Coordinates of N, CA and C in Angstrom, one line a residue:
A1 N 0.8 -1.1 -0.5 CA -0.1 -0.1 0.0 C 1.3 1.3 -0.1
Q2 N 2.5 1.3 0.7 CA 2.9 2.4 1.2 C 3.7 2.1 -0.3
E3 N 3.9 1.2 -1.3 CA 5.0 1.5 -2.0 C 3.5 2.4 -3.8
M4 N 2.8 1.5 -3.4 CA 1.6 2.6 -4.6 C 1.3 2.9 -4.1
G5 N 0.7 4.5 -3.1 CA 0.8 5.8 -2.7 C 2.3 6.2 -3.6
A6 N 3.5 5.9 -2.5 CA 4.3 6.7 -3.0 C 5.0 6.8 -5.1
L7 N 4.7 5.8 -5.0 CA 4.0 5.8 -7.1 C 3.4 6.4 -7.9
L8 N 1.5 6.4 -7.5 CA 1.1 7.6 -7.1 C 1.3 9.3 -6.7
Q9 N 2.1 9.2 -5.4 CA 2.3 10.7 -5.4 C 3.0 10.7 -7.0
R10 N 4.8 10.5 -7.7 CA 4.9 10.6 -8.5 C 4.6 10.5 -9.6
T11 N 3.9 9.4 -9.7 CA 3.2 9.9 -11.6 C 1.6 10.4 -11.4
S12 N 1.2 11.6 -11.1 CA 0.7 12.1 -10.4 C 0.6 13.6 -11.5
F13 N 0.1 14.4 -11.6 CA 0.2 15.4 -12.5 C -0.4 16.5 -11.1
S14 N -1.1 16.9 -11.0 CA -2.5 17.7 -9.7 C -1.7 17.7 -8.7
V15 N -2.0 18.7 -8.8 CA -0.9 19.3 -7.5 C -1.3 18.4 -6.3
N16 N -3.1 18.4 -6.2 CA -3.9 17.7 -5.2 C -3.3 16.4 -5.2
V17 N -2.3 15.8 -6.0 CA -1.9 14.6 -5.2 C -0.3 14.3 -4.9
K18 N 0.4 15.2 -5.4 CA 1.6 16.0 -5.8 C 2.2 16.7 -4.3
E19 N 1.5 17.4 -4.3 CA 1.7 18.6 -3.6 C 1.0 17.8 -1.9
R20 N 0.4 18.0 -2.2 CA -1.5 18.3 -1.1 C -1.7 16.2 -0.4
L21 N -1.2 15.9 -1.3 CA -1.1 14.5 -1.2 C -2.7 14.2 -0.1
D22 N -4.1 14.4 -1.4 CA -4.8 13.9 -1.4 C -4.5 12.6 -1.3
F23 N -5.2 11.7 -1.3 CA -5.1 10.6 -1.6 C -4.6 9.3 -0.7
S24 N -5.2 7.9 -1.3 CA -5.3 6.6 -1.0 C -4.8 5.5 -1.1
C25 N -4.3 4.2 -1.5 CA -3.9 3.4 -1.4 C -4.1 2.5 -0.6
A26 N -4.6 1.4 -0.6 CA -5.3 -0.4 -0.2 C -5.5 -0.8 -0.9
V27 N -5.5 -2.6 -0.3 CA -5.7 -3.8 -0.1 C -6.6 -4.0 0.7
L28 N -7.3 -4.7 -0.2 CA -8.7 -5.2 0.8 C -8.4 -6.6 -0.1
D29 N -9.0 -8.0 1.2 CA -9.3 -9.4 0.8 C -10.1 -9.5 -0.2
A30 N -10.9 -10.8 -0.6 CA -11.7 -11.4 -1.6 C -12.7 -10.6 -1.5
D31 N -13.1 -10.8 -0.4 CA -14.6 -10.2 -0.1 C -14.9 -8.4 0.0
G32 N -13.4 -7.8 -0.3 CA -14.1 -5.8 -0.4 C -13.9 -5.5 0.9
F33 N -13.0 -5.9 1.7 CA -12.6 -5.5 2.9 C -11.3 -5.1 3.4
L34 N -10.8 -4.2 3.7 CA -9.8 -2.8 4.2 C -8.9 -4.5 5.1
V35 N -8.1 -4.4 4.7 CA -7.1 -5.6 5.0 C -5.7 -5.0 5.5
V36 N -5.5 -3.5 5.0 CA -4.1 -2.8 5.8 C -4.3 -1.9 4.1
N37 N -3.8 -1.1 4.6 CA -3.7 0.7 3.8 C -2.2 2.1 4.0
A38 N -1.3 2.9 3.6 CA -0.7 3.3 4.2 C -1.7 4.9 5.0
P39 N -0.5 5.5 5.7 CA -0.7 6.2 6.6 C -2.0 7.3 5.2
H40 N -2.4 7.6 4.3 CA -3.0 8.2 4.0 C -4.3 8.9 4.8
I41 N -5.6 9.3 3.4 CA -6.3 10.3 4.5 C -7.4 9.2 5.0
P42 N -8.0 9.7 6.2 CA -8.6 8.6 6.4 C -9.9 8.7 6.5
V43 N -10.1 9.2 5.3 CA -12.0 9.3 5.3 C -12.0 8.4 3.1
H44 N -10.5 8.4 2.9 CA -11.0 7.8 1.8 C -10.6 6.1 2.6
L45 N -10.0 5.4 3.5 CA -9.8 4.9 3.8 C -10.8 4.4 3.9
G46 N -11.8 4.8 5.0 CA -12.7 4.8 5.3 C -14.1 3.9 4.3
S47 N -14.3 4.8 3.4 CA -15.5 4.5 2.6 C -14.5 3.4 1.8
M48 N -13.3 3.0 1.7 CA -13.2 1.7 0.3 C -13.2 0.6 0.2
G49 N -13.3 0.6 1.1 CA -14.1 -0.9 1.8 C -15.0 -1.5 0.6
V50 N -16.0 0.1 1.4 CA -17.3 0.5 0.7 C -17.1 0.2 -1.0
C51 N -16.9 0.8 -0.8 CA -17.2 1.5 -2.2 C -16.7 -0.1 -3.0
V52 N -15.7 -1.0 -2.8 CA -14.8 -2.1 -3.4 C -16.6 -3.6 -3.5
R53 N -16.6 -3.0 -2.5 CA -18.5 -4.0 -2.4 C -19.1 -4.0 -2.7
E54 N -19.2 -3.0 -3.0 CA -20.9 -1.7 -3.4 C -20.4 -1.5 -5.4
V55 N -19.5 -2.3 -5.7 CA -19.0 -1.7 -7.2 C -19.7 -3.1 -7.3
S56 N -18.4 -4.4 -6.9 CA -18.7 -5.6 -7.0 C -20.1 -6.4 -7.2
K57 N -21.0 -5.5 -6.5 CA -22.5 -6.0 -6.8 C -23.4 -6.2 -8.0
V58 N -22.3 -4.4 -9.2 CA -23.5 -4.0 -10.1 C -22.3 -4.2 -11.7
I59 N -21.1 -4.6 -11.2 CA -19.8 -5.0 -12.0 C -19.2 -6.5 -12.0
A60 N -19.3 -6.8 -13.1 CA -18.1 -8.0 -12.5 C -16.7 -8.2 -13.5
M61 N -15.7 -8.6 -12.0 CA -15.0 -7.8 -12.1 C -14.0 -9.2 -12.0
Q62 N -12.5 -9.0 -13.1 CA -12.5 -10.4 -13.7 C -10.8 -9.8 -13.9
E63 N -10.0 -11.1 -14.1 CA -8.6 -10.8 -14.3 C -8.7 -10.3 -15.1
G64 N -7.6 -8.6 -15.4 CA -6.9 -8.4 -16.6 C -7.7 -6.7 -16.0
D65 N -8.8 -7.3 -15.4 CA -9.7 -5.7 -15.3 C -8.9 -4.1 -13.7
V66 N -9.9 -3.1 -14.7 CA -9.5 -1.8 -13.6 C -11.1 -1.5 -13.7
I67 N -11.8 -1.3 -12.5 CA -13.1 -0.9 -12.6 C -12.0 0.6 -12.1
I68 N -13.7 2.3 -12.2 CA -13.1 3.4 -12.2 C -14.7 4.3 -11.2
T69 N -14.8 4.9 -10.7 CA -15.7 5.4 -10.3 C -15.7 6.7 -9.5
N70 N -16.6 7.6 -9.2 CA -17.1 8.4 -8.5 C -17.9 8.4 -6.9
H71 N -18.9 8.2 -7.9 CA -20.0 8.4 -7.4 C -20.2 7.4 -6.1
P72 N -20.8 8.6 -5.1 CA -21.3 8.7 -3.4 C -22.0 7.6 -3.7
A73 N -23.1 6.9 -4.6 CA -23.9 6.1 -4.0 C -23.6 4.9 -4.4
Y74 N -22.1 4.1 -4.7 CA -21.4 2.7 -4.3 C -20.2 3.3 -3.4
G75 N -20.0 4.3 -2.5 CA -19.4 4.1 -1.7 C -17.9 5.8 -2.0
G76 N -18.6 6.7 -3.6 CA -18.1 7.5 -3.9 C -17.3 9.0 -1.7
S77 N -16.9 10.0 -1.2 CA -16.9 10.2 -1.0 C -17.5 11.7 -1.4
H78 N -16.7 12.0 -2.6 CA -17.6 13.6 -3.5 C -17.1 13.2 -5.0
L79 N -17.0 14.2 -5.8 CA -16.8 13.8 -7.6 C -15.7 14.3 -7.4
P80 N -15.3 14.5 -7.4 CA -13.9 15.4 -7.3 C -12.2 13.6 -7.2
D81 N -13.6 13.4 -5.9 CA -12.4 12.0 -5.2 C -12.7 10.4 -6.5
V82 N -12.0 10.5 -6.9 CA -12.1 9.0 -8.1 C -11.5 7.7 -7.6
T83 N -11.7 6.7 -7.5 CA -11.6 5.4 -7.7 C -11.3 4.1 -8.3
L84 N -9.9 3.8 -8.2 CA -9.9 2.6 -9.4 C -9.8 1.4 -8.3
I85 N -10.0 0.1 -8.8 CA -10.2 -1.0 -8.5 C -10.4 -1.4 -9.2
K86 N -9.2 -2.8 -8.6 CA -8.5 -4.0 -9.9 C -8.3 -5.0 -8.2
P87 N -8.8 -6.1 -9.2 CA -9.1 -7.2 -8.6 C -7.9 -7.7 -8.6
V88 N -7.6 -8.7 -7.4 CA -5.5 -9.6 -7.8 C -6.7 -10.6 -8.0
F89 N -5.5 -12.1 -9.5 CA -6.0 -12.6 -8.9 C -4.2 -13.6 -8.7
Y90 N -4.5 -14.6 -8.5 CA -3.5 -15.7 -9.0 C -3.5 -17.2 -9.2
K91 N -2.8 -17.7 -10.0 CA -3.2 -19.0 -10.4 C -5.3 -19.1 -9.9
K92 N -6.2 -17.8 -10.9 CA -7.1 -18.1 -11.5 C -8.2 -18.1 -10.5
K93 N -7.0 -17.7 -8.8 CA -8.3 -17.9 -8.3 C -8.0 -15.5 -7.6
L94 N -9.7 -15.5 -7.2 CA -9.2 -13.6 -6.1 C -9.0 -14.3 -5.1
I95 N -7.8 -12.8 -4.9 CA -7.0 -13.4 -3.8 C -7.7 -11.7 -2.4
G96 N -7.3 -11.3 -3.5 CA -7.8 -9.3 -3.3 C -8.4 -8.6 -3.7
F97 N -8.5 -7.4 -3.3 CA -8.2 -7.1 -4.3 C -7.1 -5.1 -4.4
V98 N -7.0 -4.5 -4.7 CA -6.7 -3.4 -4.5 C -7.2 -1.6 -5.2
A99 N -6.6 -1.1 -4.5 CA -7.5 0.0 -4.8 C -6.9 1.7 -4.1
N100 N -7.1 2.6 -5.6 CA -6.5 3.6 -4.5 C -8.1 5.6 -5.1
R101 N -7.7 6.0 -4.2 CA -9.0 6.6 -4.8 C -8.0 8.3 -4.5
A102 N -7.9 9.3 -5.5 CA -7.1 10.1 -6.0 C -8.7 12.0 -6.1
H103 N -7.8 12.5 -5.0 CA -8.4 13.8 -5.3 C -8.1 14.6 -7.1
H104 N -9.2 14.4 -7.9 CA -8.6 15.2 -9.0 C -9.0 16.7 -9.3
A105 N -8.2 18.2 -9.7 CA -8.1 19.5 -9.1 C -9.4 19.3 -9.4
E106 N -10.1 19.4 -11.4 CA -10.7 19.4 -11.4 C -11.4 18.4 -12.5
I107 N -12.9 18.6 -12.5 CA -13.6 16.6 -12.7 C -14.7 17.3 -12.9
G108 N -15.4 19.1 -14.0 CA -16.4 19.4 -14.2 C -17.3 19.6 -13.3
G109 N -18.1 20.0 -13.9 CA -19.4 21.0 -12.8 C -19.4 22.7 -13.7
T110 N -20.6 23.3 -13.2 CA -21.4 24.7 -12.9 C -20.4 25.3 -12.9
K111 N -19.4 24.8 -11.8 CA -17.9 25.8 -11.2 C -16.4 25.5 -11.2
P112 N -15.2 26.1 -12.5 CA -14.0 24.9 -11.9 C -13.2 25.1 -10.2
G113 N -12.9 23.6 -10.3 CA -12.8 23.2 -9.0 C -13.8 21.9 -8.6
S114 N -14.8 21.5 -9.3 CA -16.2 21.2 -9.0 C -16.0 20.4 -7.9
M115 N -16.9 21.8 -6.7 CA -17.6 21.6 -5.6 C -18.2 22.6 -5.1
P116 N -18.6 23.4 -6.3 CA -19.8 24.4 -5.9 C -20.7 24.5 -5.1
A117 N -20.5 25.4 -4.5 CA -21.5 24.8 -2.8 C -23.2 25.9 -3.2
D118 N -23.8 25.8 -4.3 CA -24.7 26.5 -5.0 C -25.7 25.2 -5.5
A119 N -25.1 24.1 -6.0 CA -25.0 22.7 -6.2 C -25.8 23.0 -5.8
K120 N -27.7 22.4 -7.0 CA -28.7 21.4 -6.4 C -28.9 19.5 -7.2
A121 N -28.3 19.7 -8.5 CA -27.5 17.9 -8.8 C -26.9 17.6 -8.1
L122 N -26.7 16.2 -8.6 CA -24.7 15.7 -8.7 C -24.0 16.3 -9.9
D123 N -24.9 16.6 -10.7 CA -24.2 16.5 -12.2 C -23.8 17.7 -12.0
E124 N -24.3 18.6 -11.3 CA -23.6 20.6 -11.2 C -22.3 20.1 -10.0
E125 N -21.6 19.4 -9.9 CA -21.0 19.2 -8.8 C -19.6 18.5 -10.1
G126 N -20.1 17.9 -11.0 CA -18.9 17.4 -11.6 C -19.4 16.1 -12.6
V127 N -18.1 15.9 -12.9 CA -19.1 14.4 -14.2 C -18.9 13.5 -13.3
I128 N -20.5 12.8 -13.4 CA -20.2 11.4 -12.3 C -19.9 10.1 -13.3
I129 N -19.7 9.0 -12.3 CA -18.6 8.2 -13.2 C -19.3 7.2 -13.2
A130 N -20.2 6.0 -13.0 CA -20.8 4.9 -11.8 C -20.2 4.0 -12.2
P131 N -20.3 3.2 -11.6 CA -18.6 2.4 -11.8 C -18.5 1.7 -13.1
T132 N -17.1 1.4 -14.3 CA -17.4 1.2 -15.4 C -15.4 0.2 -14.9
Y133 N -15.9 0.6 -16.2 CA -13.8 -0.3 -17.0 C -13.6 0.9 -17.6
L134 N -12.1 0.6 -16.9 CA -11.3 1.8 -17.2 C -10.3 0.4 -18.3
V135 N -10.7 -1.0 -17.3 CA -9.1 -1.4 -17.9 C -10.6 -3.0 -18.6
R136 N -10.9 -3.1 -18.6 CA -11.3 -4.4 -19.6 C -11.1 -6.0 -20.1
K137 N -10.8 -6.5 -18.9 CA -9.8 -8.0 -19.8 C -8.2 -7.2 -19.6
G138 N -7.0 -6.5 -19.2 CA -6.0 -6.5 -20.3 C -6.2 -5.3 -21.3
K139 N -7.2 -4.8 -21.8 CA -7.3 -4.0 -22.7 C -7.6 -2.6 -22.5
P140 N -7.2 -1.5 -22.3 CA -7.3 0.0 -21.8 C -8.9 0.5 -22.8
Q141 N -9.6 1.6 -22.2 CA -10.5 1.6 -22.7 C -10.9 3.6 -22.2
W142 N -10.0 3.4 -22.8 CA -9.3 5.1 -22.8 C -10.4 6.5 -23.5
E143 N -10.9 5.4 -25.1 CA -11.7 6.6 -25.3 C -13.0 6.6 -24.5
K144 N -13.3 5.3 -24.2 CA -15.0 5.5 -23.5 C -14.1 7.1 -22.1
I145 N -13.6 6.0 -21.5 CA -13.0 7.3 -20.5 C -13.3 8.8 -20.4
R146 N -12.3 8.9 -21.5 CA -12.2 10.1 -22.9 C -13.3 11.3 -23.1
E147 N -13.5 10.3 -23.3 CA -15.5 10.0 -24.4 C -16.6 11.0 -23.0
L148 N -17.0 10.5 -21.6 CA -17.4 10.2 -20.2 C -16.9 12.0 -20.1
L149 N -15.7 11.5 -19.7 CA -15.0 13.5 -18.5 C -15.9 14.6 -20.2
S150 N -15.2 14.4 -21.5 CA -15.4 15.8 -22.7 C -17.0 16.1 -23.0
Q151 N -18.0 14.7 -22.4 CA -19.8 15.2 -23.6 C -20.4 14.4 -22.3
S152 N -19.6 15.0 -20.9 CA -21.3 14.8 -20.2 C -21.7 16.6 -19.8
K153 N -22.7 16.4 -19.6 CA -23.5 18.3 -19.2 C -22.6 19.3 -18.5
F154 N -21.6 18.9 -17.4 CA -20.7 19.6 -17.2 C -19.2 19.2 -17.5
P155 N -19.3 18.8 -18.5 CA -17.4 18.5 -18.6 C -16.1 19.1 -18.1
S156 N -15.5 17.6 -18.3 CA -14.5 18.5 -17.3 C -13.1 19.8 -18.3
R157 N -12.7 20.3 -17.4 CA -11.5 21.3 -18.5 C -10.8 20.9 -17.7
A158 N -9.9 19.9 -17.3 CA -8.8 19.6 -17.3 C -8.8 17.9 -18.3
L159 N -9.3 17.7 -19.2 CA -9.5 16.5 -19.3 C -7.6 16.1 -19.3
D160 N -6.8 16.2 -19.9 CA -5.6 15.8 -20.3 C -5.0 16.1 -18.9
E161 N -4.8 16.9 -17.4 CA -4.6 16.3 -16.3 C -5.2 15.6 -16.2
N162 N -7.2 14.8 -16.2 CA -6.4 13.8 -15.9 C -7.1 12.4 -16.0
L163 N -6.3 13.2 -17.8 CA -5.9 11.3 -18.1 C -4.6 11.3 -18.3
A164 N -3.8 12.2 -17.5 CA -2.3 11.8 -16.4 C -2.8 11.4 -15.2
D165 N -3.3 11.8 -14.5 CA -3.8 11.3 -13.5 C -4.1 10.2 -13.2
L166 N -5.1 9.4 -14.1 CA -5.5 8.1 -14.1 C -4.8 7.1 -14.8
N167 N -3.6 8.0 -15.5 CA -2.2 7.4 -15.2 C -1.7 6.8 -14.5
G168 N -1.4 7.4 -13.7 CA -0.6 7.5 -11.8 C -1.7 6.3 -11.6
A169 N -2.4 6.2 -11.1 CA -3.5 6.1 -10.4 C -4.3 3.9 -11.1
L170 N -3.6 4.2 -12.5 CA -3.8 3.0 -13.2 C -2.6 2.1 -13.0
A171 N -1.5 3.0 -12.8 CA 0.2 2.8 -12.6 C 0.7 1.7 -10.7
A172 N -0.1 2.3 -10.1 CA 0.0 2.4 -8.7 C -0.8 0.8 -8.5
V173 N -2.6 0.7 -9.3 CA -3.1 -0.7 -9.1 C -2.1 -2.1 -9.2
T174 N -1.5 -1.4 -10.4 CA -0.3 -2.0 -11.7 C 0.5 -2.8 -10.0
L175 N 0.6 -1.9 -9.7 CA 1.8 -1.9 -8.9 C 1.2 -2.8 -7.4
G176 N 0.6 -2.6 -7.3 CA -0.6 -2.8 -6.2 C -0.2 -5.5 -6.5
D177 N -1.4 -5.1 -7.7 CA -1.5 -6.4 -8.3 C -0.4 -7.5 -8.6
K178 N 1.0 -6.3 -8.5 CA 2.7 -7.4 -9.4 C 2.5 -8.1 -7.7
G179 N 2.5 -6.8 -6.6 CA 3.0 -7.0 -5.7 C 1.9 -8.1 -3.8
L180 N 0.8 -8.2 -4.8 CA 0.2 -9.4 -4.0 C 0.5 -10.7 -4.5
Q181 N 0.8 -10.9 -5.9 CA 0.8 -11.6 -6.5 C 2.4 -11.9 -5.9
A182 N 3.6 -11.7 -6.5 CA 3.6 -11.9 -5.8 C 4.0 -12.2 -4.4
L183 N 3.9 -11.9 -3.8 CA 3.5 -12.3 -2.1 C 3.8 -13.5 -1.4
C184 N 2.1 -14.4 -2.5 CA 1.9 -15.6 -3.0 C 2.2 -16.2 -4.0
E185 N 3.0 -15.9 -5.2 CA 4.5 -17.2 -4.4 C 5.7 -17.6 -3.9
A186 N 6.3 -16.4 -3.9 CA 6.8 -16.6 -2.0 C 6.6 -17.0 -0.9
Y187 N 5.1 -16.7 -1.1 CA 4.9 -17.5 0.5 C 3.2 -18.5 0.3
G188 N 2.7 -19.1 -0.3 CA 2.1 -19.1 -1.3 C 0.0 -18.4 -0.5
T189 N -0.5 -18.7 -1.5 CA -1.9 -17.9 -1.1 C -2.6 -18.5 0.1
K190 N -1.9 -19.5 0.9 CA -3.5 -19.7 2.1 C -2.2 -19.2 2.8
E191 N -1.1 -18.6 3.2 CA -0.6 -17.7 3.6 C -0.8 -16.3 3.8
V192 N -1.0 -15.8 2.3 CA -1.1 -14.5 2.5 C -2.6 -14.2 2.8
L193 N -3.4 -15.6 2.6 CA -4.4 -15.5 2.4 C -4.7 -15.1 4.7

């Protein structure tokens, strides 16, 4: 979890992630309950397990998938906090999840910064990302995500920054996946579980 966080901080573009450290990384068990986290933002970590469990109810997560969401109905905190979830498989068995949540400086909405105090509807706060595939069976879905961020009712004003930060977040969950698999290789699945 700490290594994921260090990579996310190094590879992100947003000042919110790079300097304010407004992000969190976690490892969860196969049921979506928090096992370990780095010392990041408590509000993210308190809802990370809820997010993984709620997303698991509405979208099938298979090997090679990464899910993206910021929706409050699925354990999100507010729309600028974008969560990536990656199921971790070892020898075809789901052993857990790695996830991160990072605050994007801009995600659309009626006002720059994506937190308008006078919003009366969720979409006025920014682009709503219901659980969807960022990567499906190992194939990135960048065009779909680009379209979502740029074609919503109140689109993002910083698309390239969003995509750069999502690339950093994707690198972090990929590192977490490899790390958890390496633990299984070294100590066996039973011991890791």
